[in-house]
Tab-separated table of C-alpha atoms and ligand atoms in Angstrom:
chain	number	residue	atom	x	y	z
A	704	UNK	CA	31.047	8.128	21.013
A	705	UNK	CA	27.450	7.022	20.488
A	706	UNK	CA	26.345	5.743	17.264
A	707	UNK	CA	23.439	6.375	16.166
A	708	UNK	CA	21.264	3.681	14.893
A	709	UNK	CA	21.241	4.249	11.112
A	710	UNK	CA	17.504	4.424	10.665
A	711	UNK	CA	17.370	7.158	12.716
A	712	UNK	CA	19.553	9.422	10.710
A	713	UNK	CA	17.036	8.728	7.761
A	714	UNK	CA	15.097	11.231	7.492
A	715	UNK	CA	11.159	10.459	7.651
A	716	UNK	CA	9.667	10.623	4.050
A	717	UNK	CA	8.233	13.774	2.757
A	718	UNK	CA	5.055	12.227	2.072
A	719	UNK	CA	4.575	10.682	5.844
A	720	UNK	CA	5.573	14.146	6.910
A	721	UNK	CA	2.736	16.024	5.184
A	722	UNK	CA	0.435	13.280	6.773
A	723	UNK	CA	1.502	13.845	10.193
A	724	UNK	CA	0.415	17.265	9.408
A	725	UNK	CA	3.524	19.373	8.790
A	726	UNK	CA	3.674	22.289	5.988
A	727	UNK	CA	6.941	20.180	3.483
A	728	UNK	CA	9.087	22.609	1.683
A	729	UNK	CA	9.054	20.150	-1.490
A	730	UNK	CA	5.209	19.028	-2.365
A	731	UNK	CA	4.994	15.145	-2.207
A	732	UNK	CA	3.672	13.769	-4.815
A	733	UNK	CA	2.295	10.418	-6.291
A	734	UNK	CA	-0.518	9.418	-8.929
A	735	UNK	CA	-3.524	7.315	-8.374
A	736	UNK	CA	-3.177	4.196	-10.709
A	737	UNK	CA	0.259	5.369	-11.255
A	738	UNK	CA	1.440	1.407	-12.632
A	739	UNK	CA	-0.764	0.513	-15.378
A	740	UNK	CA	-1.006	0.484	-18.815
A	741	UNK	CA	0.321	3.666	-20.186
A	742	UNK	CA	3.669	2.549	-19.714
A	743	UNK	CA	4.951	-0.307	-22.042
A	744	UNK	CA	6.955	-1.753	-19.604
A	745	UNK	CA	3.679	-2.409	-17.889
A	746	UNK	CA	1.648	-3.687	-20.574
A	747	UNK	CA	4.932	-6.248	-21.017
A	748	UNK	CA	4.799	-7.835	-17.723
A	749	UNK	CA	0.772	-7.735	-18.122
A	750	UNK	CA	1.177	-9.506	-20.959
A	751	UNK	CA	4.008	-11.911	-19.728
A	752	UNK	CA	1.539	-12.991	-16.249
A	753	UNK	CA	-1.321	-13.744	-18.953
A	754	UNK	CA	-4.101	-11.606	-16.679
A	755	UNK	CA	-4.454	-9.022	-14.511
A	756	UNK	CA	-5.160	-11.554	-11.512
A	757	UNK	CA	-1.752	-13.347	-12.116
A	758	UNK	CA	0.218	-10.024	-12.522
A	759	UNK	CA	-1.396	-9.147	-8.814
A	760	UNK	CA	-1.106	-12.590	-7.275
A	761	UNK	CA	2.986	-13.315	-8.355
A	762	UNK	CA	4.743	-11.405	-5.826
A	763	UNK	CA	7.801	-10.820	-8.150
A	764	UNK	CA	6.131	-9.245	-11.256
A	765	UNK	CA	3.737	-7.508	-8.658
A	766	UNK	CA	6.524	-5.454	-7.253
A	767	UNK	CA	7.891	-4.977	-10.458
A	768	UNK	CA	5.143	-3.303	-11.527
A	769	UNK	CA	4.881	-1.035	-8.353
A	770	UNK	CA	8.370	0.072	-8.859
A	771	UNK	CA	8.274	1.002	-12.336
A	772	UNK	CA	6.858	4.067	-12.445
A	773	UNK	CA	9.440	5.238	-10.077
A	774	UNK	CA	12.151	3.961	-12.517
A	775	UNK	CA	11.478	6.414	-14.003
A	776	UNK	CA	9.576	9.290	-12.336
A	777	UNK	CA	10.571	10.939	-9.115
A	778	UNK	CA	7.430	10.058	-7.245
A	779	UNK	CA	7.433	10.196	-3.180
A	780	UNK	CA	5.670	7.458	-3.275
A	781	UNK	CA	4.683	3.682	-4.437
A	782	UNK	CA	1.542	2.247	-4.067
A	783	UNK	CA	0.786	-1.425	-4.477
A	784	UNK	CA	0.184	-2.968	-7.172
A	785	UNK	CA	-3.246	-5.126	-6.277
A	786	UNK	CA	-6.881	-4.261	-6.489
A	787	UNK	CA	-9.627	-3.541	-4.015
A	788	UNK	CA	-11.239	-6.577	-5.219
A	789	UNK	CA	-8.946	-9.016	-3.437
A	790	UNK	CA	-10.825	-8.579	-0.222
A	791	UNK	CA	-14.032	-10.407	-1.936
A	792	UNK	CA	-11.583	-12.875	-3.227
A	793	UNK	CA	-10.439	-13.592	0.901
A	794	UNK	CA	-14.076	-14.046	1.697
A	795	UNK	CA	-14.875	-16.927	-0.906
A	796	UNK	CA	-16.546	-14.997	-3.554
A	797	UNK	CA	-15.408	-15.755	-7.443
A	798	UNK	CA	-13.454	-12.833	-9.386
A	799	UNK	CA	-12.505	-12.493	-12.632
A	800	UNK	CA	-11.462	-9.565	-15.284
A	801	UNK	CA	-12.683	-9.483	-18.505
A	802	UNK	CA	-10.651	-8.406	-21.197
A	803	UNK	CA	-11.488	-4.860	-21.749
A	804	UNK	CA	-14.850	-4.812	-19.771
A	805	UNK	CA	-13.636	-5.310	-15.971
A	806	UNK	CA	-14.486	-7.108	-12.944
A	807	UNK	CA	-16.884	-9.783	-12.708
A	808	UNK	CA	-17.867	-10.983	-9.860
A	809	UNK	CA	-19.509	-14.500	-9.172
A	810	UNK	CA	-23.042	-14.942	-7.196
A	811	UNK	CA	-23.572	-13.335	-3.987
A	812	UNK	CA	-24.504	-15.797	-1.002
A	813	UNK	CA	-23.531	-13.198	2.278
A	814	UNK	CA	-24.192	-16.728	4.795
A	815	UNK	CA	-21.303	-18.835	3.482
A	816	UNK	CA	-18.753	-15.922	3.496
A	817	UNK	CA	-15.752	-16.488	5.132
A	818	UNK	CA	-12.602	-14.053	5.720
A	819	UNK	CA	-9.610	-16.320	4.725
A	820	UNK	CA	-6.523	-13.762	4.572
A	821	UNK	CA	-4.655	-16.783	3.020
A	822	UNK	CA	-6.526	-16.579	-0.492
A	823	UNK	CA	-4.536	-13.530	-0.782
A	824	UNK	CA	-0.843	-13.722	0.845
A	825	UNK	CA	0.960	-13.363	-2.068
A	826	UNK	CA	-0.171	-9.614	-1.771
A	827	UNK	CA	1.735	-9.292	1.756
A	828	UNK	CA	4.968	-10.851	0.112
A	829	UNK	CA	4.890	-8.192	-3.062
A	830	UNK	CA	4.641	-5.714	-0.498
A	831	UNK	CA	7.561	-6.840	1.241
A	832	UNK	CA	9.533	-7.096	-1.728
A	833	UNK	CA	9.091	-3.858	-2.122
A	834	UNK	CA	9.656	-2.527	0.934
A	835	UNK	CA	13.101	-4.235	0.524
A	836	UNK	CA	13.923	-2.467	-3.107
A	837	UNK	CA	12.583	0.659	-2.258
A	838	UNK	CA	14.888	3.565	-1.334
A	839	UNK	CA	13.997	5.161	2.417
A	840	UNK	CA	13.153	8.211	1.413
A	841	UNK	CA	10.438	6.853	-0.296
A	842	UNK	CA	6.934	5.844	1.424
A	843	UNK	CA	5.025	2.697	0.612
A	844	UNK	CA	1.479	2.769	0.091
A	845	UNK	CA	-0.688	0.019	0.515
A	846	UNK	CA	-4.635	0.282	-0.240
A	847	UNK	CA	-8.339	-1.497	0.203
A	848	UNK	CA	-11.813	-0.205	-1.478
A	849	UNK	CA	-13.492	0.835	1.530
A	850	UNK	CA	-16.505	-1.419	2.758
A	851	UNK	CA	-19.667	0.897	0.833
A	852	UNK	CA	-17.429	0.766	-2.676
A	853	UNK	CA	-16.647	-2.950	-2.454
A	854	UNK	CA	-20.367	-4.029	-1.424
A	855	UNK	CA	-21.666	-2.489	-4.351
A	856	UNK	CA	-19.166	-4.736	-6.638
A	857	UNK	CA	-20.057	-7.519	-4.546
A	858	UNK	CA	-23.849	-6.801	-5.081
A	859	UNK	CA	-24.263	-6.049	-8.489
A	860	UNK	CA	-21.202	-8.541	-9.480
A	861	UNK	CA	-20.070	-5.257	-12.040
A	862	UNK	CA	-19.723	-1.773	-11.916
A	863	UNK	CA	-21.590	0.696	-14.315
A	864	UNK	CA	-21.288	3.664	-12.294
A	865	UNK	CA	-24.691	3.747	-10.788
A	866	UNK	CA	-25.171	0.880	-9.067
A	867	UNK	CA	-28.988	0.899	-8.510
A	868	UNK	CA	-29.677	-2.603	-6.843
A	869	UNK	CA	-26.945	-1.772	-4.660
A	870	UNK	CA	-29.014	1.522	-3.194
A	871	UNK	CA	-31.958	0.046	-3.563
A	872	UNK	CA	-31.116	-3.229	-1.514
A	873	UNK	CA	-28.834	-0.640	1.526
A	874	UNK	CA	-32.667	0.831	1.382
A	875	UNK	CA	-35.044	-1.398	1.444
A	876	UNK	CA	-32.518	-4.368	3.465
A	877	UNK	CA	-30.797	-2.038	5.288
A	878	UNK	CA	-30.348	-5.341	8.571
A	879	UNK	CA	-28.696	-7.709	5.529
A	880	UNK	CA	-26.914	-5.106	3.845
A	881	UNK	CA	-26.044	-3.669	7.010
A	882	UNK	CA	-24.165	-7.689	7.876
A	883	UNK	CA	-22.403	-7.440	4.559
A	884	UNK	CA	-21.473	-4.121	5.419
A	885	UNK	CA	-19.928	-5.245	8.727
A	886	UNK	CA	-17.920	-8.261	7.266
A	887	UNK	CA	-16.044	-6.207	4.500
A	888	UNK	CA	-15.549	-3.542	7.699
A	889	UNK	CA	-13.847	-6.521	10.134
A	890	UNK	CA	-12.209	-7.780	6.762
A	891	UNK	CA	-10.939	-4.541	5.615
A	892	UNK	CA	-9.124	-3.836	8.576
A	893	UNK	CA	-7.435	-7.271	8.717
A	894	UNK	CA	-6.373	-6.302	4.973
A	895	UNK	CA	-5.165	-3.206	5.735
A	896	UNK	CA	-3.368	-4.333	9.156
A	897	UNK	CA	-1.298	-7.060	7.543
A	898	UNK	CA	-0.245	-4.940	4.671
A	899	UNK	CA	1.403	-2.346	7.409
A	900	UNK	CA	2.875	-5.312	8.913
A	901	UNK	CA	4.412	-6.458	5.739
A	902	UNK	CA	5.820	-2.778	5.202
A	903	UNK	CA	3.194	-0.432	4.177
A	904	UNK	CA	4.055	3.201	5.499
A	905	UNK	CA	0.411	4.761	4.912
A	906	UNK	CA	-2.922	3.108	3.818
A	907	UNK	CA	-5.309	4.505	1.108
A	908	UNK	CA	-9.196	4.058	2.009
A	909	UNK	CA	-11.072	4.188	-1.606
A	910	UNK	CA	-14.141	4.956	-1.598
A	911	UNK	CA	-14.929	5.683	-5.421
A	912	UNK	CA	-19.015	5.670	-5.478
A	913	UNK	CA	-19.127	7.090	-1.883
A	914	UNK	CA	-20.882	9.982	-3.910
A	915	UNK	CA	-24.271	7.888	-5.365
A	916	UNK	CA	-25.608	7.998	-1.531
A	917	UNK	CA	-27.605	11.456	-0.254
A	918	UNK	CA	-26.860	12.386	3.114
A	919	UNK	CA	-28.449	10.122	5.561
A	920	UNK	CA	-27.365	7.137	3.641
A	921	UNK	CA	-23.714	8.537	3.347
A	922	UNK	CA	-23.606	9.006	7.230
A	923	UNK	CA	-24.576	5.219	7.481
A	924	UNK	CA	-22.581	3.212	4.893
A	925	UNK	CA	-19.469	5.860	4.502
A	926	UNK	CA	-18.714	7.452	7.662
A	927	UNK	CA	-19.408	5.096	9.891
A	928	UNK	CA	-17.616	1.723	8.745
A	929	UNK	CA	-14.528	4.025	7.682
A	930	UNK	CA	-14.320	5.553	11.621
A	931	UNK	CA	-14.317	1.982	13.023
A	932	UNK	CA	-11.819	1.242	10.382
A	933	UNK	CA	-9.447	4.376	11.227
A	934	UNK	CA	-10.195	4.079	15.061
A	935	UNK	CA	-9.281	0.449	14.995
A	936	UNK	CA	-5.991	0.747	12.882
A	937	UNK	CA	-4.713	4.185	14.623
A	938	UNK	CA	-5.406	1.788	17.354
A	939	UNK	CA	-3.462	-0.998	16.051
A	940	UNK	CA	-0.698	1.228	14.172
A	941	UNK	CA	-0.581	4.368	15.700
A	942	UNK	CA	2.497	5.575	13.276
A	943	UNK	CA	1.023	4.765	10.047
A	944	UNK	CA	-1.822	7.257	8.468
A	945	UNK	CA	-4.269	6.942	6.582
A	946	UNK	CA	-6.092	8.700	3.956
A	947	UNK	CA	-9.279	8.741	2.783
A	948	UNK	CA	-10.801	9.130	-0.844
A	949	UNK	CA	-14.199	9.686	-0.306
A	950	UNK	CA	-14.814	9.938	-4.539
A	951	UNK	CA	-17.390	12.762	-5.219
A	952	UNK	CA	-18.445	13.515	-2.098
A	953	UNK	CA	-19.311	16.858	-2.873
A	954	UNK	CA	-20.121	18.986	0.112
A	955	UNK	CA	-20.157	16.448	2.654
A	956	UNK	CA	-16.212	15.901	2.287
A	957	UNK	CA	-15.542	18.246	5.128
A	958	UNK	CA	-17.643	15.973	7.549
A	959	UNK	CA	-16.096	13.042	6.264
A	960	UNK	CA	-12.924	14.370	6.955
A	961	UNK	CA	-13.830	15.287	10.711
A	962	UNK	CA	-16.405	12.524	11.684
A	963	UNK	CA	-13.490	9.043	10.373
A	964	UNK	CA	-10.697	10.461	11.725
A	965	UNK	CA	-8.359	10.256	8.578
A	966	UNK	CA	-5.392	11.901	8.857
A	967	UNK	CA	-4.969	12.376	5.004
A	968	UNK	CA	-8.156	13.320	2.661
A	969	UNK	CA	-8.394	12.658	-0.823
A	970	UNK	CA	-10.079	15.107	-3.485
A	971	UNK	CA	-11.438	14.470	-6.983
A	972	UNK	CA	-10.986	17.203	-9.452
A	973	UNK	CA	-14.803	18.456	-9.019
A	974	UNK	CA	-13.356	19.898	-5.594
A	975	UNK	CA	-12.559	23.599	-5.003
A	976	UNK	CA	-9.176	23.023	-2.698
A	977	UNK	CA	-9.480	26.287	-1.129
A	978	UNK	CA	-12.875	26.121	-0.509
A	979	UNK	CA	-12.069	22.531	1.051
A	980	UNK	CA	-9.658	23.909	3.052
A	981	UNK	CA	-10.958	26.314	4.617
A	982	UNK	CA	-13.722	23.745	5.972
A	983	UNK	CA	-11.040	20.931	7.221
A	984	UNK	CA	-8.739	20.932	10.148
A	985	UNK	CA	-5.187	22.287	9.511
A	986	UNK	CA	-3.994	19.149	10.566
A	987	UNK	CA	-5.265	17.140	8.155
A	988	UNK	CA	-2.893	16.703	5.029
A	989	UNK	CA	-5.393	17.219	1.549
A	990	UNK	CA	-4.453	15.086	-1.459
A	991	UNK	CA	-5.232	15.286	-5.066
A	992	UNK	CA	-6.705	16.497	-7.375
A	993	UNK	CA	-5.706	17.431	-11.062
A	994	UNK	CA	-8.298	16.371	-13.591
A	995	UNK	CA	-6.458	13.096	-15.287
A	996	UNK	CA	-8.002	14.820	-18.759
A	997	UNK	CA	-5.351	17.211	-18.320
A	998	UNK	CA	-2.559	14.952	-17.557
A	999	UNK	CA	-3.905	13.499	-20.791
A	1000	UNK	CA	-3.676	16.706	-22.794
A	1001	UNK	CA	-0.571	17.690	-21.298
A	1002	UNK	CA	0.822	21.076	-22.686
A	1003	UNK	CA	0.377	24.820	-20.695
A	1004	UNK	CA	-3.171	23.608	-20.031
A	1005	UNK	CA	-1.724	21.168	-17.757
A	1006	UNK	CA	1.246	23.125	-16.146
A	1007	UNK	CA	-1.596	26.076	-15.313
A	1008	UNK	CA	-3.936	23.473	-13.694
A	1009	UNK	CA	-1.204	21.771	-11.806
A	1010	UNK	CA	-0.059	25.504	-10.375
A	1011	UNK	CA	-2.663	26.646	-9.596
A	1012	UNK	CA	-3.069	23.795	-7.165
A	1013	UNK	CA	0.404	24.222	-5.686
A	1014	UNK	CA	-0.205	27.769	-5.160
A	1015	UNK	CA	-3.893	27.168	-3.447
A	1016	UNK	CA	-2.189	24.366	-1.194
A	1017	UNK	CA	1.094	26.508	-0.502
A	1018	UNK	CA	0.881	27.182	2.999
A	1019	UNK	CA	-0.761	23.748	4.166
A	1020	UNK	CA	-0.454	19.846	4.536
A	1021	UNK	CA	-0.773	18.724	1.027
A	1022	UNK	CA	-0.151	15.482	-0.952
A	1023	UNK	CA	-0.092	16.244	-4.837
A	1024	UNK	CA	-2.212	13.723	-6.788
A	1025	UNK	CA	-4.360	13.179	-9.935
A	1026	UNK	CA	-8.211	13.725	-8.513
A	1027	UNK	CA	-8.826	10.152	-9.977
A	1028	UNK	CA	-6.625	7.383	-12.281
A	1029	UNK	CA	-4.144	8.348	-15.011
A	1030	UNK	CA	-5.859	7.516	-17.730
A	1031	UNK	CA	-4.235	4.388	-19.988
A	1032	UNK	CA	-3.952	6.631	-23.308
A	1033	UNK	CA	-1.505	8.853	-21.260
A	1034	UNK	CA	1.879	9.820	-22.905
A	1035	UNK	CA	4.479	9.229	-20.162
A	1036	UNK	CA	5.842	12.543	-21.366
A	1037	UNK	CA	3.094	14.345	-20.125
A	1038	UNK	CA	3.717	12.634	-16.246
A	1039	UNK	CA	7.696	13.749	-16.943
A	1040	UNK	CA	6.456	17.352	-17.542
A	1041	UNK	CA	4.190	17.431	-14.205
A	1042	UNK	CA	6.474	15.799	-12.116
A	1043	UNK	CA	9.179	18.777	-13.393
A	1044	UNK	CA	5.849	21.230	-12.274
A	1045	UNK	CA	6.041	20.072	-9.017
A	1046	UNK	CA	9.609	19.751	-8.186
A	1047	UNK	CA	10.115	23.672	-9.414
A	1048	UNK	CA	7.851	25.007	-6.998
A	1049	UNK	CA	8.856	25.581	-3.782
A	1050	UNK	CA	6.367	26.563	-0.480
B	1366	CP3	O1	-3.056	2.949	-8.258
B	1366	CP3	C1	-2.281	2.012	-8.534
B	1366	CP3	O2	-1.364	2.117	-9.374
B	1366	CP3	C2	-2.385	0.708	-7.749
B	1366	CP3	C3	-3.185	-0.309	-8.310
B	1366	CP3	C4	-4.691	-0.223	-8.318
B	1366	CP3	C5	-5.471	-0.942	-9.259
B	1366	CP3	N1	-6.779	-0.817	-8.923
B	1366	CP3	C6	-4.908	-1.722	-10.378
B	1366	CP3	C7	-5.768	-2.049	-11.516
B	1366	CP3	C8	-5.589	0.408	-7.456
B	1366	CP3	C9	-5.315	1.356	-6.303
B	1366	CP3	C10	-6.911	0.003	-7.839
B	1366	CP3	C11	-8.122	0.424	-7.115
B	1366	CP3	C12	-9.429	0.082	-7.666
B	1366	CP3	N2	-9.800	-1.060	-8.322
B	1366	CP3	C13	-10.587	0.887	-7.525
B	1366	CP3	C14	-10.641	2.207	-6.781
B	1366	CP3	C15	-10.093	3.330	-7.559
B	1366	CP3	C16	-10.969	3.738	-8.712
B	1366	CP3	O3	-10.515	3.516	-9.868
B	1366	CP3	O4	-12.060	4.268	-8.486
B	1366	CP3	C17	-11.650	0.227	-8.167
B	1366	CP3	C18	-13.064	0.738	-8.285
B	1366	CP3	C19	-11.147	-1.016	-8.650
B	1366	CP3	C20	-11.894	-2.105	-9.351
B	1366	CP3	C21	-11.375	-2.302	-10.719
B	1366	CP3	N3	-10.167	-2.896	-11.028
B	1366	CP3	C22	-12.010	-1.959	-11.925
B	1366	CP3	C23	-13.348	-1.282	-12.043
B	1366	CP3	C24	-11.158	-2.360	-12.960
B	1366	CP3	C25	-11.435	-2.291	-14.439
B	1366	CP3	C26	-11.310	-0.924	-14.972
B	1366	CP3	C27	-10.008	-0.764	-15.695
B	1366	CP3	O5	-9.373	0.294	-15.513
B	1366	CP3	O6	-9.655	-1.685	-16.447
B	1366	CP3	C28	-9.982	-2.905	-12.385
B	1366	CP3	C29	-8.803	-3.424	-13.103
B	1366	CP3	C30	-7.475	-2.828	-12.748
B	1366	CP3	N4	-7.051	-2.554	-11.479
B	1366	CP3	C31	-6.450	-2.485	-13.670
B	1366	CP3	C32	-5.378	-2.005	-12.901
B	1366	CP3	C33	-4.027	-1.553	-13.403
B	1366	CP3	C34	-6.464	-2.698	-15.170
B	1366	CP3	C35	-6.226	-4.144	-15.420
B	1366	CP3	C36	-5.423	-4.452	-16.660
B	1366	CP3	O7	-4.180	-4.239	-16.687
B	1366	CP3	O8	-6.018	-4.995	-17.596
């Protein structure tokens, strides 16, 4: 008799099956910023690697981190625990977190730039740590900012949300910003391509101010740099998907959707998902997009919201997620209680 090789009687995960575009009797699920500081068993470790940067950068605690959330929730997925930040870090330009306040970025000089994936290995080795303790049903996410979201960090050396100088200078310099635009593209998909190789089952494209730019702009400094990415990687890794998260995108999600490629699309919660739907290929598996506030407020508020979206999303592709982070005064009781929302309903 034949035996079969044992990885192919595991079953592909539910959540790479819903990316490859098939209609999953049990909704996937997973939250954005899903390791983090509501859970005390995070703010330990955070605590025990002194900052933020040593938590990411020690593959041990790093996967640690990444895990715990499933220790104790049934997600279908983990996602890395790292920041979209890291990829400035590989090119030679300072980072640091402040205490409270958030990234800080050191002075800009685009010339002496340099992609060194080196700077940032220990990211690889977390992921393949996890990849190792992680049980096959579940998928492995690994992530980047995407090109437009980490220029404007890289620009303005913070975020505040509006990042002025950052459209000004894609205005008024569009050749310059266009060469820093191009770097973090090339770098991006070096990021991304090494964390499949060291076990990542889908990527995660952020791009979380991709909704400050009007149309034209959007076309130029979204759309474009994330189809070379996609086109290049689908290239590269034709198994592993990826999904996009163009944050706030507002109408101009459906052409996102069609004009990168992505085979997964992320939603924030200011997104109809019917009305979404109904403008994106079949084929492409929609993620998100409960309001964190609610996951915050828990109660029948919460279990309404998070129905509602099952029942919209019933008879397509669909990835359950917040529509942005879980917010850090979140009561871990109130993830228990939507994770028990999802796993009751059935397509
Ligand atoms: O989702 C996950 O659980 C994986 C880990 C993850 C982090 N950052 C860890 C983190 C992911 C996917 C990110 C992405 C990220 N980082 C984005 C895109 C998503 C979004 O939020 O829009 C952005 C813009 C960043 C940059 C960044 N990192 C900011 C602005 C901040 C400060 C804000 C804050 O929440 O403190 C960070 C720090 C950061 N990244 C923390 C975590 C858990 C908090 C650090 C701490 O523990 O003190």
């Amino acid at each position: 008799m034949r035996t079969v090789p044992k990885q192919n009687m595991q079953e592909t995960p539910v959540l790479l099956q819903a990316l490859q575009g098939k209609v999953t009797n049990r909704v996937p699920f997973w939250l954005m910023r899903q390791a983090g500081r509501y859970l005390p068993e995070y703010r330990a470790l955070r605590q025990q690697a002194g900052s933020f940067l040593n938590l990411c950068f020690t593959p041990e605690l790093a996967a640690e981190v990444t895990l715990q959330p499933l220790r104790r929730f049934d997600m279908d997925a983990a996602i890395i625990f790292s920041d979209i930040l890291v990829v400035p870090l590989a090119l030679g330009q300072k980072l640091d977190f402040v205490e409270g306040e958030g990234p800080r970025l050191g002075p800009l000089d685009t010339g002496s730039l340099r992609y060194d994936s080196s700077r940032i290995t220990p990211v690889y080795d977390a992921l393949s740590l996890v990849r190792r303790q992680l049980p096959p049903d579940k998928a492995l996410i690994g992530f980047a900012g995407a090109p437009w979201t980490v220029a404007c960090y890289m620009i303005q050396g913070y975020g505040d949300g509006a990042f002025e100088s950052v459209v000004a200078a894609a205005k008024n310099n569009p050749a310059e910003f266009g060469m820093l635009v191009g770097m973090l593209t090339e770098a991006t998909i070096e990021h991304l391509s090494a964390q499949i190789r060291a076990g990542a089952d889908a990527v995660q494209i952020f791009d979380s101010w991709a909704g400050i730019l009007p149309e034209t702009e959007f076309s130029t400094w979204v759309i474009a740099p994330t189809r070379r990415i996609v086109a290049e990687l689908n290239k590269r890794h034709p198994a592993t998907p990826i999904i996009g998260f163009p944050r706030q995108a507002g109408y101009l999600y459906a052409r996102y959707a069609a004009e990168t490629g992505v085979q997964g699309l992320g939603a924030d919660p200011s997104v109809d998902l019917s009305q979404l739907a109904a403008g994106v290929s079949p084929g492409i598996c929609l993620q998100g997009n409960l309001d964190p506030g609610l996951l915050l407020k828990g109660g029948e508020e919460l279990t309404a919201a998070a129905e509602n979206i099952l029942e919209a999303m019933r008879h397509r592709p669909f990835i359950f997620n917040l529509g942005h982070g879980v917010i850090k005064e979140t009561p871990p009781e109130h993830v228990a209680a939507l994770s028990a929302v999802i796993r009751s309903f059935r397509q």
